[in-house]
Coordinates of C-alpha atoms in Angstrom, one line a residue:
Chain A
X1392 CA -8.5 13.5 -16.3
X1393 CA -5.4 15.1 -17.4
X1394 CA -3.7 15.1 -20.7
X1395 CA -6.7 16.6 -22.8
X1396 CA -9.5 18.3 -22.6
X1397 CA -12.8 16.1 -20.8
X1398 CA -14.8 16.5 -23.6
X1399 CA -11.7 14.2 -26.1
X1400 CA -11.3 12.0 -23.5
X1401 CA -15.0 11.1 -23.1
X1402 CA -15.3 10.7 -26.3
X1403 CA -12.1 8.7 -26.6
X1404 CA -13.1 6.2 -23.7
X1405 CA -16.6 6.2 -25.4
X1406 CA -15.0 5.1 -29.0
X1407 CA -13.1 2.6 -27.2
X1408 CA -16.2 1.2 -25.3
X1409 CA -18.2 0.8 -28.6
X1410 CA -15.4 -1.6 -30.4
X1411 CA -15.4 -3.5 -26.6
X1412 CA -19.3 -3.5 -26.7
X1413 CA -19.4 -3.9 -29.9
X1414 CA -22.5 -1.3 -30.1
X1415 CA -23.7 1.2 -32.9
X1416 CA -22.9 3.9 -30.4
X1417 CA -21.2 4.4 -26.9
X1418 CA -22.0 8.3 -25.1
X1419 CA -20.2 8.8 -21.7
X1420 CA -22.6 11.1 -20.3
X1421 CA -20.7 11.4 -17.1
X1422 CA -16.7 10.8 -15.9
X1423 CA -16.8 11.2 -12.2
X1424 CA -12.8 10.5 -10.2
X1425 CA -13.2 8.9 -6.8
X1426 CA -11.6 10.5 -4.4
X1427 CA -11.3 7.3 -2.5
X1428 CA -8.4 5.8 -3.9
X1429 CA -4.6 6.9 -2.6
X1430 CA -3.1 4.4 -5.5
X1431 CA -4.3 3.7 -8.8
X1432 CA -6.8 6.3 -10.9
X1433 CA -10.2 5.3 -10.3
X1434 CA -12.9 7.0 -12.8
X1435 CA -16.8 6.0 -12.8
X1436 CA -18.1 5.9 -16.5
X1437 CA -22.1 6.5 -16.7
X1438 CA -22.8 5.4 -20.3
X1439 CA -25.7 5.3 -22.9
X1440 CA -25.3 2.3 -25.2
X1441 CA -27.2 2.6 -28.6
X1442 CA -27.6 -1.3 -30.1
X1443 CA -29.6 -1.6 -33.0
X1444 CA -32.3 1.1 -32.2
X1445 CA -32.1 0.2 -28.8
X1446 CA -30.5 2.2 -25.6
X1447 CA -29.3 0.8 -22.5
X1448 CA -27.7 3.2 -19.4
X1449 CA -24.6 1.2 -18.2
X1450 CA -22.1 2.0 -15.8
X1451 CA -18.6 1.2 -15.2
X1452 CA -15.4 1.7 -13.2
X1453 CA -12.1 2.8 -15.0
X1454 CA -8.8 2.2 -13.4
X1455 CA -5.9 3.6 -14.6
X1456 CA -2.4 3.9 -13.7
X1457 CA -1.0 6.4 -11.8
X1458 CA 2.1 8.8 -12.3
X1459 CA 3.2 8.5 -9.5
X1460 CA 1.7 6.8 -6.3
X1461 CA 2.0 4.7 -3.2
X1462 CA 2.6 0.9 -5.1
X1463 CA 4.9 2.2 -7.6
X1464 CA 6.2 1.2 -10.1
X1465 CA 2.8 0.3 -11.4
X1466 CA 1.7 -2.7 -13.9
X1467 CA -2.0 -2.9 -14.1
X1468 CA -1.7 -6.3 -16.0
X1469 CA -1.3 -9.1 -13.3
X1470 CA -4.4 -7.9 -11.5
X1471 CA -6.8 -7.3 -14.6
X1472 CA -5.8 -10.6 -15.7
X1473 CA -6.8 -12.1 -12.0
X1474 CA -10.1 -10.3 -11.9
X1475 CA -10.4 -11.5 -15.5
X1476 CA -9.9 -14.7 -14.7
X1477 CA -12.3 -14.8 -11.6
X1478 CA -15.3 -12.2 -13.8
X1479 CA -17.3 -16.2 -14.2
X1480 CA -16.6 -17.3 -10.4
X1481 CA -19.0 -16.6 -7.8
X1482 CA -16.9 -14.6 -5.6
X1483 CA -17.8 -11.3 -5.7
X1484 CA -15.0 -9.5 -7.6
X1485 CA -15.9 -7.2 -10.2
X1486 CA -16.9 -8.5 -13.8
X1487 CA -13.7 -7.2 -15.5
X1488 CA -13.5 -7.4 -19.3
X1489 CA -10.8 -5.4 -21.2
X1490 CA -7.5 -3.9 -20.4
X1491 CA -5.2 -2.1 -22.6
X1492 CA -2.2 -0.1 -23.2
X1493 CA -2.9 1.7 -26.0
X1494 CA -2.1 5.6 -25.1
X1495 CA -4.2 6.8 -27.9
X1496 CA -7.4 5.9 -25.5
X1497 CA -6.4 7.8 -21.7
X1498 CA -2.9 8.2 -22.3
X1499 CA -1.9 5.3 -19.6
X1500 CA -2.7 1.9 -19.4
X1501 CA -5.9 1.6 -17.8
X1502 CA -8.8 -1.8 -17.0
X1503 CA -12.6 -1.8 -17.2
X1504 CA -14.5 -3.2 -14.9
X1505 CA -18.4 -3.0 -13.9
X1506 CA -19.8 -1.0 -11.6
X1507 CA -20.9 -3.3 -9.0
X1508 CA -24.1 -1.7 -6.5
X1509 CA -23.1 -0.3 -2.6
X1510 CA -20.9 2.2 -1.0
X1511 CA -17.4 1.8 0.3
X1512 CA -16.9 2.5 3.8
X1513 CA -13.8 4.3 5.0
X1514 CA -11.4 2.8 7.6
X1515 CA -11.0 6.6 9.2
X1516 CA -12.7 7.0 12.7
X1517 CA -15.6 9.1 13.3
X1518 CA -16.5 11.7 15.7
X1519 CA -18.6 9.4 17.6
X1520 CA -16.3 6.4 17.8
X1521 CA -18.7 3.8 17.0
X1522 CA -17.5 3.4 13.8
X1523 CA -19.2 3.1 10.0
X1524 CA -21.6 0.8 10.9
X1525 CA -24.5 0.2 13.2
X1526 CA -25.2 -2.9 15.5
X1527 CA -27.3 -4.8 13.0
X1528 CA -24.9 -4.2 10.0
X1529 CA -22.5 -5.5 12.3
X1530 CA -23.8 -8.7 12.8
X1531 CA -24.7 -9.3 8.9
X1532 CA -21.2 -8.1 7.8
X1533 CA -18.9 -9.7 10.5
X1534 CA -19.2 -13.4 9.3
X1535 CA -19.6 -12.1 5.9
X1536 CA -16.3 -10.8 5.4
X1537 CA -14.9 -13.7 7.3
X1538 CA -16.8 -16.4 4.9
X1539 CA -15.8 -14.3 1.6
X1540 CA -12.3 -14.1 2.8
X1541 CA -12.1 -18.4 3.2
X1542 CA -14.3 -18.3 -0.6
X1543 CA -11.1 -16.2 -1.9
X1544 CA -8.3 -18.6 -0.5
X1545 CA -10.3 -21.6 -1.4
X1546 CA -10.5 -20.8 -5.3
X1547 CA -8.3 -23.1 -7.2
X1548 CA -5.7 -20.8 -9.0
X1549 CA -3.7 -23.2 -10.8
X1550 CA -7.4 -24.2 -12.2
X1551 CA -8.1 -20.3 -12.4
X1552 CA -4.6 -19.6 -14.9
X1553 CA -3.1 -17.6 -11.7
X1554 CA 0.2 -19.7 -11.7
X1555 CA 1.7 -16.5 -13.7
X1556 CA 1.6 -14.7 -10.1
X1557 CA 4.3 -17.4 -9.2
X1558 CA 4.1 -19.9 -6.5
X1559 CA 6.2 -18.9 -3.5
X1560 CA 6.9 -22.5 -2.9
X1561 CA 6.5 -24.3 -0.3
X1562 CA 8.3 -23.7 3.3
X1563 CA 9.4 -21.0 4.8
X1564 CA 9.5 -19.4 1.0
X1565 CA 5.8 -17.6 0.9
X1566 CA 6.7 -15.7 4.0
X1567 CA 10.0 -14.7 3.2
X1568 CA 9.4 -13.7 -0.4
X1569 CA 6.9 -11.1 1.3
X1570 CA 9.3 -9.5 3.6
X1571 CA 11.5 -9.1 0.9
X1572 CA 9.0 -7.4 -1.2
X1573 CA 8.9 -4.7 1.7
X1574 CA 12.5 -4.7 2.7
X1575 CA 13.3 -3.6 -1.3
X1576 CA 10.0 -1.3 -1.1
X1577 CA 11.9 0.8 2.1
X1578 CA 15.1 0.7 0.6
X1579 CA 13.8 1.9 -2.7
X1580 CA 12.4 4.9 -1.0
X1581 CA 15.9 5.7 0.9
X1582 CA 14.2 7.4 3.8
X1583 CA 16.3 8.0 6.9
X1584 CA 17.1 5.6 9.1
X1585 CA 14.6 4.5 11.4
X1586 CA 15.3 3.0 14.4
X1587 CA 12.0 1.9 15.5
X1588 CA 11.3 0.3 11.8
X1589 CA 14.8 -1.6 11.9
X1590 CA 14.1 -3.2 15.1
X1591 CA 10.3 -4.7 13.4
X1592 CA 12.3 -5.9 10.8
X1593 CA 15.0 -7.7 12.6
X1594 CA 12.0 -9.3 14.9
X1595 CA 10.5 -10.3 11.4
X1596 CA 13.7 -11.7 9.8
X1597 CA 13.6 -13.9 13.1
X1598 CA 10.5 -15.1 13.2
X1599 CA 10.0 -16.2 9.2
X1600 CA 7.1 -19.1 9.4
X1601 CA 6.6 -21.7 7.5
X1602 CA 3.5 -21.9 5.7
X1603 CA 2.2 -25.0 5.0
X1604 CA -0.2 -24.2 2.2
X1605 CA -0.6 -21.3 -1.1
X1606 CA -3.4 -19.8 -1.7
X1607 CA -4.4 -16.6 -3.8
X1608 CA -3.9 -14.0 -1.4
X1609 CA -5.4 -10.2 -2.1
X1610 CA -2.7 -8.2 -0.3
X1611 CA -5.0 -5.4 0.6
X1612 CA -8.4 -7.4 1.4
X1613 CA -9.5 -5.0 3.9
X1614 CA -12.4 -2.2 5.6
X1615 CA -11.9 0.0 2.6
X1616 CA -12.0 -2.6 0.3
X1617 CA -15.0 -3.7 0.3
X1618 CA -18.1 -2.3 -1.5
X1619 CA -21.5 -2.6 1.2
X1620 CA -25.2 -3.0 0.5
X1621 CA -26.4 -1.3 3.8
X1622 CA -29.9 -3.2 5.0
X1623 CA -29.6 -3.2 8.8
X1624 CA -29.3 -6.9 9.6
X1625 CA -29.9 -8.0 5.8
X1626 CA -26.4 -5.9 4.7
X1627 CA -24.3 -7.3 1.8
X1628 CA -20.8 -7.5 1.2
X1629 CA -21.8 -7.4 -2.7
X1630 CA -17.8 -6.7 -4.3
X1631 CA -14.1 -7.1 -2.9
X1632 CA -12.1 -4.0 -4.6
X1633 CA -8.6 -2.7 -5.2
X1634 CA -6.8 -6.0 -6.3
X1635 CA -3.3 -4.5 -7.3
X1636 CA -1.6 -6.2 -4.5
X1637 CA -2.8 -9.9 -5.1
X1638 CA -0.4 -12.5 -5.1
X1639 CA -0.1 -16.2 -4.2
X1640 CA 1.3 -16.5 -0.5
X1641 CA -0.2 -17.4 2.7
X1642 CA -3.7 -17.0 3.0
X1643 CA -2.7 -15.8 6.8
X1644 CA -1.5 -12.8 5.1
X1645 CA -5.0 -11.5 4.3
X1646 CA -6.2 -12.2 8.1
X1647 CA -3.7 -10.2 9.6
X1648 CA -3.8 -7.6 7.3
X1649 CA -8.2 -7.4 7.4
X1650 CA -8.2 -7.4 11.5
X1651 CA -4.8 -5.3 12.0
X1652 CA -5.9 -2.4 14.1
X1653 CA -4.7 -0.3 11.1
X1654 CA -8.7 -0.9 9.8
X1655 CA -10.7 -0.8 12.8
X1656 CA -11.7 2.6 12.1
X1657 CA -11.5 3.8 15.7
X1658 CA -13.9 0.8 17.0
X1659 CA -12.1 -2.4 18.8
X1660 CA -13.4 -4.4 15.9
X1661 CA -11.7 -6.4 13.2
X1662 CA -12.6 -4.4 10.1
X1663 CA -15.2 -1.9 12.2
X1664 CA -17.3 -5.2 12.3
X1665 CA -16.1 -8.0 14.4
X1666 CA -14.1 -8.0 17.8
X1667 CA -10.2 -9.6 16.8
X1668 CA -10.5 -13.0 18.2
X1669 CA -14.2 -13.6 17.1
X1670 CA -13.2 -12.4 12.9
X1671 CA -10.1 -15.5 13.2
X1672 CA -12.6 -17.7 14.4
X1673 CA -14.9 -17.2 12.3
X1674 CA -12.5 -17.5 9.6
X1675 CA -10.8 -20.3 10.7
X1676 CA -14.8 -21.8 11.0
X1677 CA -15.7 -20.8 7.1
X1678 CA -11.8 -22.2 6.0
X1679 CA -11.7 -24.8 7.8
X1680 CA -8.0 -23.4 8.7
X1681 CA -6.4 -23.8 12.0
X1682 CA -5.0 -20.4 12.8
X1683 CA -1.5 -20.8 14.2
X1684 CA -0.8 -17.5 16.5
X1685 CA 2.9 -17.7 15.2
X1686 CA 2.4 -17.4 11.9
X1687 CA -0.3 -14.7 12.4
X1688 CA 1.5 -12.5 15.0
X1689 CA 4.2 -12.4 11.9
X1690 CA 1.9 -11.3 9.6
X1691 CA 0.1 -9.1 12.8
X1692 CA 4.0 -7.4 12.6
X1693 CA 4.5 -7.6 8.7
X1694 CA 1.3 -5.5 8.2
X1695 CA 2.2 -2.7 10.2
X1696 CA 5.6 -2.5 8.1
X1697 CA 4.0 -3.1 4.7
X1698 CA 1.6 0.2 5.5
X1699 CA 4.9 1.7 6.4
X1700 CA 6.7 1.1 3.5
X1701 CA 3.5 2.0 1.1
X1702 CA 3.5 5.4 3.7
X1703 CA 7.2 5.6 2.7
X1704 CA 6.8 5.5 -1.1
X1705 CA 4.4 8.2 -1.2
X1706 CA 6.4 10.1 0.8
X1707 CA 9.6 9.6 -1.0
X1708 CA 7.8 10.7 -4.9
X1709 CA 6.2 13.6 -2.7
X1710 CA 9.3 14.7 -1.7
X1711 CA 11.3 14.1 -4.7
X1712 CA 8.4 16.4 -6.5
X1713 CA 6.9 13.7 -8.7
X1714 CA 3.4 14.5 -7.4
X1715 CA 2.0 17.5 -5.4
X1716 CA -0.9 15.0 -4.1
X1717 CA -1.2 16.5 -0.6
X1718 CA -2.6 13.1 0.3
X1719 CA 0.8 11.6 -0.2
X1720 CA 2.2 14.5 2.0
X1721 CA 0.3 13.8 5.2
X1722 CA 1.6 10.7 5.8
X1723 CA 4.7 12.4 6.8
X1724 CA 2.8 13.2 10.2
X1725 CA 0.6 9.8 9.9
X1726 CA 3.6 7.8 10.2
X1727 CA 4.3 8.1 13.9
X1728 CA 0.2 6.6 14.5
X1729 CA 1.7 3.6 12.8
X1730 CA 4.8 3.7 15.0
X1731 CA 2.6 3.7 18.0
X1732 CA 0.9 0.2 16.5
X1733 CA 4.6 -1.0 16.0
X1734 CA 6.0 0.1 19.7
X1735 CA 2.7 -1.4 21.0
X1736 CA 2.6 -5.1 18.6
X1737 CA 6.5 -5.7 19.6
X1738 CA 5.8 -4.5 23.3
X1739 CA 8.4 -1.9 23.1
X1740 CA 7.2 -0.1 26.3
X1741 CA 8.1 -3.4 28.4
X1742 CA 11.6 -4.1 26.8
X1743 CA 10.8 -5.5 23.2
X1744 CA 9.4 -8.9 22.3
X1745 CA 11.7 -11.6 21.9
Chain B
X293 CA 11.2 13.5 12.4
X294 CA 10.5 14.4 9.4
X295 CA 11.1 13.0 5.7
X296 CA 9.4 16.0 3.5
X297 CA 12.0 19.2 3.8
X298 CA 9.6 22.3 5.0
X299 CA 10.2 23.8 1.6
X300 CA 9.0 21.0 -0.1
X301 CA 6.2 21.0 2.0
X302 CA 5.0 24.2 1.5
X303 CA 5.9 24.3 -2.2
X304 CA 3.5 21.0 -2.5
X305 CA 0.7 23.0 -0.9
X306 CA 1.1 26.0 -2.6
X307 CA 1.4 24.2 -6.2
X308 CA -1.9 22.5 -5.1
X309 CA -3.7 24.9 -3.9
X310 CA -3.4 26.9 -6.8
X311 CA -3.6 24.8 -9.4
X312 CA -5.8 22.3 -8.1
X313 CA -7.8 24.0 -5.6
X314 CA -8.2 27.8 -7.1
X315 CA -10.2 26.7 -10.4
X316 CA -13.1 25.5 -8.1
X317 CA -13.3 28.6 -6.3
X318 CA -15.8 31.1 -7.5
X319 CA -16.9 34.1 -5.1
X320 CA -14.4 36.7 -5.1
X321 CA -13.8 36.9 -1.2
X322 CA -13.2 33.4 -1.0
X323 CA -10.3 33.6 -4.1
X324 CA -9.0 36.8 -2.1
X325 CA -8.9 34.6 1.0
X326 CA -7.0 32.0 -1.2
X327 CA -4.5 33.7 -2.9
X328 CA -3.8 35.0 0.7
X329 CA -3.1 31.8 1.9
X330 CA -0.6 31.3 -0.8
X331 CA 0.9 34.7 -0.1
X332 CA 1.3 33.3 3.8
X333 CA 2.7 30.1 2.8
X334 CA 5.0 30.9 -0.2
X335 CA 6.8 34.0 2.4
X336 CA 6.4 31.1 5.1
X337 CA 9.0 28.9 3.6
X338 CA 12.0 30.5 3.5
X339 CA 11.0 31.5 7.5
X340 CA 10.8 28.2 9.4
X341 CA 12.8 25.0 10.7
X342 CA 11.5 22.2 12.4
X343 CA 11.2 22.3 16.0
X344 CA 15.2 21.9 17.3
X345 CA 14.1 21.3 20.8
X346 CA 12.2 18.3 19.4
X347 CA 15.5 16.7 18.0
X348 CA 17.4 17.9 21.5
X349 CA 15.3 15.7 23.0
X350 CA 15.3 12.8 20.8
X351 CA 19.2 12.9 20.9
X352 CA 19.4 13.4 24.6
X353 CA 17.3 10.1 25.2
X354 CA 18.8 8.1 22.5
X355 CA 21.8 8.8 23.3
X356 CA 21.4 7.4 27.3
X357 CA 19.8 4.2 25.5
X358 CA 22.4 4.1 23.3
X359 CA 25.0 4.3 26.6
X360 CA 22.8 1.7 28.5
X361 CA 23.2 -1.0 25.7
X362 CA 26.8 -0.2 25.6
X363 CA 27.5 -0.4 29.1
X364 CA 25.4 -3.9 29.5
X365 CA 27.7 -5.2 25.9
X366 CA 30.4 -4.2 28.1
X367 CA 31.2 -8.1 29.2
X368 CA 29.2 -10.3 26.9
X369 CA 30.6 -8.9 23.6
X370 CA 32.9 -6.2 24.1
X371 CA 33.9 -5.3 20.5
X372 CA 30.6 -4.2 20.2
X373 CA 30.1 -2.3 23.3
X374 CA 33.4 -0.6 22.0
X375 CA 32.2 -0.2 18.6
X376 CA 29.0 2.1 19.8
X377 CA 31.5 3.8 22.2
X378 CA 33.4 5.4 19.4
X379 CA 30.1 5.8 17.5
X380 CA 28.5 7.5 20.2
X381 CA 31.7 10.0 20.8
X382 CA 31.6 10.7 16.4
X383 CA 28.0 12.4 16.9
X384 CA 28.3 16.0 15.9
X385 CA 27.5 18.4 18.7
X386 CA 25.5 20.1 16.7
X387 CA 22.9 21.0 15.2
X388 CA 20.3 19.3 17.2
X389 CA 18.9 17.7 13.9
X390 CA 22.1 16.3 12.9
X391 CA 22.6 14.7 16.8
X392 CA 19.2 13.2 16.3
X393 CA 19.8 11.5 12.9
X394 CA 23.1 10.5 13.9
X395 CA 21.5 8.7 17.1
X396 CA 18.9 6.9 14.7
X397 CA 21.5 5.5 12.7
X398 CA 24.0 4.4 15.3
X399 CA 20.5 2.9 17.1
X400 CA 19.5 1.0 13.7
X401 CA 23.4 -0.2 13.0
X402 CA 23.4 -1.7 17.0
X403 CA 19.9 -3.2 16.4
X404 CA 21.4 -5.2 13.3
X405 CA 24.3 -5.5 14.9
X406 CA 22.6 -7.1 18.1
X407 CA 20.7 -9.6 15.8
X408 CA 23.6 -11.4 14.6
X409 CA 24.4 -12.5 18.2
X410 CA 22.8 -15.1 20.7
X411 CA 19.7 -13.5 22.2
X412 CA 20.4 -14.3 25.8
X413 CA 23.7 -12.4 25.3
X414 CA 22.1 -9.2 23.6
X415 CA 18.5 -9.2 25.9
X416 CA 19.7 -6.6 28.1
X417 CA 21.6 -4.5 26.0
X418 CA 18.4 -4.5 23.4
X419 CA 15.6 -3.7 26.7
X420 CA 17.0 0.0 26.8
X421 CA 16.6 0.5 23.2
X422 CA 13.5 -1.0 22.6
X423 CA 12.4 1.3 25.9
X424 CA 13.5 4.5 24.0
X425 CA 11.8 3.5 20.8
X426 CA 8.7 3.3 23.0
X427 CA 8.9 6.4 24.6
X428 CA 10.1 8.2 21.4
X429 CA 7.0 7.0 19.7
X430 CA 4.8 8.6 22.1
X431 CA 7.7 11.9 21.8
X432 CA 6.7 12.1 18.2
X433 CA 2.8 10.9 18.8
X434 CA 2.4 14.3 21.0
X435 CA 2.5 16.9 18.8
X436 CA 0.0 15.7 16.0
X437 CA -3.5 17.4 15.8
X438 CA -6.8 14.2 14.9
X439 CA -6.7 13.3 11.8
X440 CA -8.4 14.4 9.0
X441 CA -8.3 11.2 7.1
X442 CA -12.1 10.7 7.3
X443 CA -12.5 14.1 5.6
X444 CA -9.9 13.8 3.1
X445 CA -11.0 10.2 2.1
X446 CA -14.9 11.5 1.4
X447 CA -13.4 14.9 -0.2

């Protein structure tokens, strides 16, 4: 971590931990930074607690805000406050207790969550184009994901205290208000014009659903995402990560988003796990949901420009020198992989959809 | 196209490399090898454009689009099809990079443009466009080496 030396900011984090924990005693032994995330800060605590004579070995994920990154401007709050809120429910979002401001502690606002066990695998092909998982993970995770994605739209947020996220409405509202959130996202980063980008967004503008339900929607619940608990045909998706775009919307959002070809990893699979048609149904079996193709081929569309316009951000505080993350620089050449999806999704090659 | 200026580019790498990168390094050879690289990139900056041919191109083929959709407008909504007409003759004749943006532009203004009118009026005029996108998206595709996203992910 920046802003001090290790050594004061484990033992700043470990001071803060014992008034949390309320223990005799807090040592960090270890602060490890994932390299994993592209957005927020993501830190791994491994911690000796000391309780009355007793010691316990805990760990537990930091996240902290950014300076400069691909979702800014950044607010940690909304999302601690939903996994907060869902730490008691069975879904398996990580236990999150405390958040806090205070730049006395890491110098940013930053959440505590625990460290929840499995590996996160990531959405990037490999050399042997089968993908991050084998034939029997396959199988497990598929209907997994499916299932825990219908558990996540079916929890009751106004029950939950999620109402703060603010309900879209009802209509045509949910899907608007989305486009609109990416529409002032690309404007904000003032790239150049974009032909190819203009004509997705007319085609969305057109083609605005309605949506006849809200549910709490994750924003990013995707291959990536999701921590995995690899035991052949016995795997477990055992945590959903990475909640900093969740918001209440259409739960068709989250479909489109999990089985857009942006996650397949170099497989034909939604999510490296399930062919495309085969993930919706079994969603729209574990929801209950009938999946109207309208509404998902906007949110099919809407994906591709939301990863644009997070693409375009980090280029834009790249460019403007407010980070020298190289990862933010390579998406400079990533974008025109995207722009293939695009060309492809709106059938560009045979005259644009209608 | 591209967003980040070369200069930028290389500055970012250069900035990261040593400050991020060089601290890790230990043998001596491989910080020789290093500060090499640096040496490379910071004389590198000052040294290279982007590809103009690239842009000539781009331009070239927008422009025809551009020309198409105009031609098919001529009838059906002719303030329009006059509109990219005097557009299309404002392009700069050079540099290459400047014909390029300006093609993009005009292309996204006609594509807005196009929206606000009855589809069966605009669906031929909006084919050649959408054709060009196509085709530049496979223009741009060509270049780019596989990417290194697994590697960079896992660090």
């Amino acid at each position: 971590m920046d802003g001090g030396s290790d050594h004061d900011l484990r033992g700043r984090l470990a001071s803060f931990l014992a008034r949390a924990l309320g223990a005799d005693e807090v040592r960090v032994a270890a602060l490890t930074r994932s390299t994993e995330g592209f957005s927020q800060e993501t830190f791994r605590a491994d911690v000796e607690i000391g309780r009355g004579g007793a010691r316990e070995a805990q760990s537990w994920i930091v996240k902290r805000e950014p300076v400069a990154g691909l979702l800014e401007p950044y607010d940690l709050e909304p999302e601690f406050r939903v996994l907060h809120a869902l730490s008691d429910d069975p879904f398996p979002s990580p236990p999150t207790p405390w958040f806090t401001r205070d730049p006395a502690v890491l110098e940013r606002p930053f959440y505590v969550m625990r460290c929840l066990p499995g590996e996160v695998p990531i959405p990037a092909p490999t050399a042997d184009g089968r993908g991050p998982f084998s034939d029997a993970e396959r199988g497990a995770l598929g209907p997994a994901v499916a299932r825990t994605l219908a558990a996540l739209h079916a929890i009751d947020w106004r029950q939950r205290g999620l109402d703060f996220l603010g309900d879209p409405g009802a209509g045509r509202t949910a899907a608007a208000r989305e486009l609109e959130r990416w529409e002032a996202r690309l404007r904000a980063s003032a790239l150049a014009a974009d032909p190819a980008l203009t004509a997705a967004l007319v085609w969305l503008r057109a083609h605005v659903p309605d949506c006849g339900e809200r549910t709490l929607v994750h924003g990013d619940y995707r291959l990536g995402n999701f921590l995995i608990v690899r035991d052949g045909a016995h795997s477990q998706l055992t945590g959903v990560l990475d909640w900093e775009m969740v918001h209440l919307g259409d739960p068709l959002e989250d479909l489109a988003w999990c089985a857009s070809p942006l996650w397949r990893a170099g497989t034909a699979y939604a999510a490296a796990l399930l062919p495309p048609e085969d993930f919706i149904a079994a969603y729209a079996a574990a929801s209950g949901r009938t999946v109207d193709p309208d509404r998902l081929r906007f949110y099919d569309v809407l994906a591709l420009v939301k990863m644009i316009a997070i693409m375009h951000t980090g280029i834009r505080a790249f460019a403007d020198g407010r980070t020298d993350d190289l990862r933010m620089a390579i998406f400079d050449h990533q974008l025109p992989f995207l722009m293939i999806l695009l060309a492809t999704t709106l059938d560009f090659f045979s005259g644009g959809a209608e | 196209m591209m967003h980040i200026a070369v200069e930028r580019l290389l500055d970012g790498v250069v900035r990261t490399l040593t400050e991020a990168v060089l601290p890790a390094v230990t043998t001596p050879y491989a910080r020789g090898q290093l500060y090499a690289a640096v040496d490379v990139l910071r004389n590198l900056r000052d040294r290279v454009e982007p590809r103009a041919d690239h842009a000539a191109e781009e331009s070239a083929a927008a422009t025809a689009a551009l020309e198409n959709a105009g031609a098919a407008l001529a009838t059906a909504a002719p303030a329009l099809a006059a509109e990219l007409r005097a557009a299309l003759a404002a392009v700069p004749a050079a540099p290459p990079h400047a014909r390029a943006a300006a093609a993009r532009t005009i292309m996204a203004d006609a594509l807005e443009a196009l929206a606000a009118l009855p589809a069966d009026v605009t669906r031929a005029a909006r084919r050649p466009l959408a054709e060009h996108l196509g085709a530049q998206a496979l223009r741009d595709l060509a270049p780019l080496k596989p990417s290194l996203l697994a590697e960079i992910s896992r660090g």
